[in-house]
CSV table of C-alpha atoms in Angstrom, one decimal:
chain,number,residue,atom,x,y,z
A,1,MET,CA,57.8,-136.2,68.3
A,2,ARG,CA,57.7,-138.4,71.4
A,3,SER,CA,55.7,-136.0,73.3
A,4,LEU,CA,52.9,-136.0,70.4
A,5,VAL,CA,52.8,-139.9,70.8
A,6,ILE,CA,52.5,-139.5,74.7
A,7,PHE,CA,49.8,-136.8,74.2
A,8,TYR,CA,47.6,-139.0,71.9
A,9,VAL,CA,47.8,-141.9,74.0
A,10,THR,CA,46.9,-140.0,77.2
A,11,LEU,CA,44.0,-138.6,75.0
A,12,ALA,CA,42.9,-142.0,74.0
A,13,THR,CA,43.0,-143.3,77.6
A,14,LEU,CA,41.1,-140.3,78.8
A,15,THR,CA,38.4,-141.2,76.2
A,16,LEU,CA,37.9,-144.7,77.2
A,17,ALA,CA,37.9,-143.7,80.9
A,18,ASN,CA,35.2,-141.3,80.8
A,19,ALA,CA,33.3,-142.0,77.7
A,20,GLU,CA,30.8,-139.0,77.9
A,21,VAL,CA,33.5,-136.5,77.3
A,22,CYS,CA,35.4,-136.3,73.6
A,23,TYR,CA,38.2,-134.2,72.5
A,24,LYS,CA,38.1,-132.0,69.5
A,25,SER,CA,41.7,-131.1,67.9
A,26,ILE,CA,42.3,-127.3,67.2
A,27,ARG,CA,45.0,-126.0,65.3
A,28,THR,CA,45.9,-122.5,65.7
A,29,PRO,CA,48.2,-121.0,63.1
A,30,TYR,CA,51.2,-119.0,64.3
A,31,ILE,CA,54.0,-117.1,62.3
A,32,LYS,CA,57.2,-119.0,62.8
A,33,SER,CA,60.4,-117.1,61.7
A,34,THR,CA,64.0,-118.0,61.6
A,35,ASP,CA,66.6,-115.5,62.9
A,36,LYS,CA,70.1,-115.7,62.1
A,37,LYS,CA,72.9,-113.9,64.0
A,38,ILE,CA,75.5,-112.6,61.9
A,39,HIS,CA,78.6,-112.3,63.9
A,40,ARG,CA,81.4,-109.8,62.6
A,41,VAL,CA,84.4,-108.3,64.0
A,42,LYS,CA,85.7,-105.3,62.6
A,43,THR,CA,89.7,-104.5,63.4
A,44,CYS,CA,90.5,-101.1,63.7
A,45,TYR,CA,93.8,-99.9,62.1
A,46,TYR,CA,93.3,-96.3,61.7
A,47,ARG,CA,93.2,-93.6,64.6
A,48,CYS,CA,92.8,-96.3,67.2
A,49,TRP,CA,93.6,-95.6,70.8
A,50,ARG,CA,97.4,-95.8,71.5
A,51,SER,CA,98.2,-97.0,68.2
A,52,HIS,CA,97.1,-100.4,68.7
A,53,GLN,CA,95.1,-102.3,66.7
A,54,THR,CA,91.3,-102.8,68.1
A,55,GLN,CA,88.7,-105.4,67.2
A,56,VAL,CA,85.0,-104.0,67.2
A,57,ASN,CA,82.1,-106.3,67.6
A,58,THR,CA,79.5,-105.3,64.7
A,59,ASP,CA,77.1,-108.6,65.2
A,60,TYR,CA,73.5,-108.1,63.9
A,61,TRP,CA,70.3,-110.3,63.4
A,62,THR,CA,68.8,-111.0,60.5
A,63,ILE,CA,65.1,-112.8,59.7
A,64,ASP,CA,66.0,-115.1,57.4
A,65,ASN,CA,62.6,-116.8,56.8
A,66,CYS,CA,58.8,-116.7,57.8
A,67,VAL,CA,56.4,-119.2,57.5
A,68,VAL,CA,52.9,-120.2,58.9
A,69,ASP,CA,53.2,-123.1,61.3
A,70,TYR,CA,50.3,-124.5,63.5
A,71,THR,CA,50.0,-125.7,66.9
A,72,THR,CA,47.4,-128.4,67.8
A,73,SER,CA,45.5,-128.7,71.1
A,74,ALA,CA,42.7,-130.9,72.2
A,75,HIS,CA,39.7,-129.3,73.9
A,76,PRO,CA,36.8,-131.4,75.7
A,77,ILE,CA,33.7,-131.5,74.3
A,78,CYS,CA,30.5,-133.6,74.9
A,79,CYS,CA,30.3,-136.9,72.8
A,80,ALA,CA,27.5,-137.8,70.4
A,81,GLY,CA,24.6,-138.6,72.6
A,82,TYR,CA,25.5,-136.5,75.2
A,83,SER,CA,24.5,-132.7,76.1
A,84,GLY,CA,26.0,-130.0,78.5
A,85,ILE,CA,29.5,-128.7,79.0
A,86,ALA,CA,32.5,-130.9,78.9
A,87,SER,CA,33.1,-130.9,82.6
A,88,ARG,CA,29.5,-132.2,83.1
A,89,CYS,CA,28.2,-134.0,80.2
A,90,VAL,CA,24.6,-135.8,80.7
A,91,PRO,CA,23.1,-138.5,78.5
A,92,ILE,CA,20.2,-137.7,76.2
A,93,CYS,CA,17.2,-139.8,76.3
A,94,HIS,CA,13.8,-138.9,74.9
A,95,GLY,CA,10.4,-139.8,76.8
A,96,CYS,CA,12.4,-141.0,79.8
A,97,THR,CA,9.4,-140.2,82.4
A,98,ASN,CA,9.4,-142.5,85.4
A,99,GLY,CA,12.9,-143.6,85.0
A,100,ARG,CA,16.4,-142.2,85.0
A,101,CYS,CA,18.4,-141.7,81.7
A,102,THR,CA,21.7,-143.8,82.3
A,103,ALA,CA,23.3,-143.7,78.6
A,104,PRO,CA,22.5,-142.2,75.4
A,105,SER,CA,18.8,-143.3,74.4
A,106,VAL,CA,19.0,-145.8,77.5
A,107,CYS,CA,16.3,-145.3,80.2
A,108,SER,CA,16.9,-147.3,83.3
A,109,CYS,CA,13.1,-147.3,84.7
A,110,ASN,CA,12.1,-146.7,88.4
A,111,GLU,CA,10.6,-149.7,90.5
A,112,GLY,CA,7.2,-150.6,89.2
A,113,TYR,CA,7.7,-149.8,85.7
A,114,ARG,CA,9.0,-151.6,82.9
A,115,ASN,CA,10.8,-150.6,79.5
A,116,GLU,CA,8.6,-150.7,76.5
A,117,MET,CA,10.4,-149.4,73.3
A,118,GLY,CA,12.3,-146.7,75.1
A,119,PHE,CA,9.3,-145.6,77.6
A,120,CYS,CA,9.0,-146.4,80.9
A,121,VAL,CA,5.2,-147.8,81.7
A,122,PRO,CA,3.7,-149.0,84.7
A,123,VAL,CA,3.3,-152.5,85.5
A,124,CYS,CA,0.3,-153.8,86.9
A,125,GLU,CA,-0.2,-157.4,88.6
A,126,PRO,CA,-2.5,-158.7,87.4
A,127,GLU,CA,-2.5,-157.3,83.8
A,128,CYS,CA,-5.6,-155.1,83.6
A,129,GLY,CA,-7.2,-156.5,80.6
A,130,HIS,CA,-10.0,-154.3,79.7
A,131,GLY,CA,-8.4,-151.3,81.3
A,132,THR,CA,-5.4,-149.2,81.4
A,133,CYS,CA,-2.6,-149.2,83.8
A,134,GLU,CA,-2.3,-146.0,85.0
A,135,ALA,CA,0.2,-146.4,87.6
A,136,PRO,CA,2.3,-149.2,89.4
A,137,GLY,CA,-0.7,-151.8,90.5
A,138,LYS,CA,-3.5,-149.4,89.7
A,139,CYS,CA,-5.8,-150.1,86.6
A,140,SER,CA,-8.5,-148.0,85.1
A,141,CYS,CA,-10.9,-150.2,83.6
A,142,HIS,CA,-13.1,-149.3,80.6
A,143,GLU,CA,-16.8,-148.8,80.8
A,144,GLY,CA,-18.6,-151.9,81.9
A,145,TYR,CA,-15.7,-153.5,83.7
A,146,GLU,CA,-14.5,-153.4,87.1
A,147,MET,CA,-11.2,-154.3,89.0
A,148,ASP,CA,-11.1,-157.5,90.3
A,149,ARG,CA,-7.8,-158.0,92.8
A,150,ASP,CA,-7.0,-161.5,91.3
A,151,ARG,CA,-8.2,-161.3,87.7
A,152,GLY,CA,-7.9,-157.7,86.8
A,153,CYS,CA,-10.7,-155.8,85.0
A,154,VAL,CA,-13.9,-157.9,84.6
A,155,PRO,CA,-17.2,-157.5,83.2
A,156,SER,CA,-19.4,-155.4,85.8
A,157,VAL,CA,-21.9,-157.7,87.2
A,158,PHE,CA,-25.4,-156.2,86.9
A,159,PRO,CA,-28.2,-156.5,89.4
A,160,ASP,CA,-30.2,-158.4,86.9
A,161,ILE,CA,-27.4,-161.1,87.0
A,162,ILE,CA,-27.3,-161.5,90.7
A,163,ASN,CA,-31.2,-161.6,91.0
A,164,PRO,CA,-32.7,-162.9,87.8
A,165,ILE,CA,-36.1,-162.1,87.0
A,166,PRO,CA,-38.4,-165.3,87.2
A,167,CYS,CA,-39.6,-166.8,84.3
A,168,GLN,CA,-43.3,-166.0,83.6
A,169,THR,CA,-45.5,-168.9,82.7
A,170,HIS,CA,-47.9,-168.6,79.8
A,171,ALA,CA,-51.5,-169.4,80.4
A,172,ASN,CA,-52.0,-170.2,77.0
A,173,PRO,CA,-49.5,-172.7,75.2
A,174,ALA,CA,-50.6,-171.7,71.8
A,175,ALA,CA,-49.1,-168.2,72.6
A,176,ILE,CA,-45.4,-169.8,72.6
A,177,PRO,CA,-43.9,-169.3,69.3
A,178,SER,CA,-42.8,-172.5,67.8
A,179,MET,CA,-39.2,-173.0,66.3
């Protein structure tokens, strides 16, 4: 009983020290029999050597009882949230690109990325605004916008705005619509 208690205390300690490895108890049946030695000594009175009494050993073994008993052993397996074999369990993460899976469903993002709802997305400074952050510090602006280093994606400057068309004067003031 004492060795069983020591076994489970050791098992609990190992589980806490190495959280990705768990242990599964396996019960293996075996036949347990109890034997009994029947001890008999028979004294020889008739036709014994030189008229002496002689004792003859007639011991024998008998099987007293057969029962099914179980041995219990602990086998290492990967805990929930980990995959692999028990000697090399690795955490499981879904969508952990541009990062490293450090625990089950925990993604530690690479430099230049941040975690948004379990996914590592690139960071652009300043924010793109009217565009998409394709890689750390690289915006892809929507149509009609261009990248400004200080403000992100801003409306494109059309040549008409840079060089406005001069207003034409009307020769006939009556041709100007009234409001």
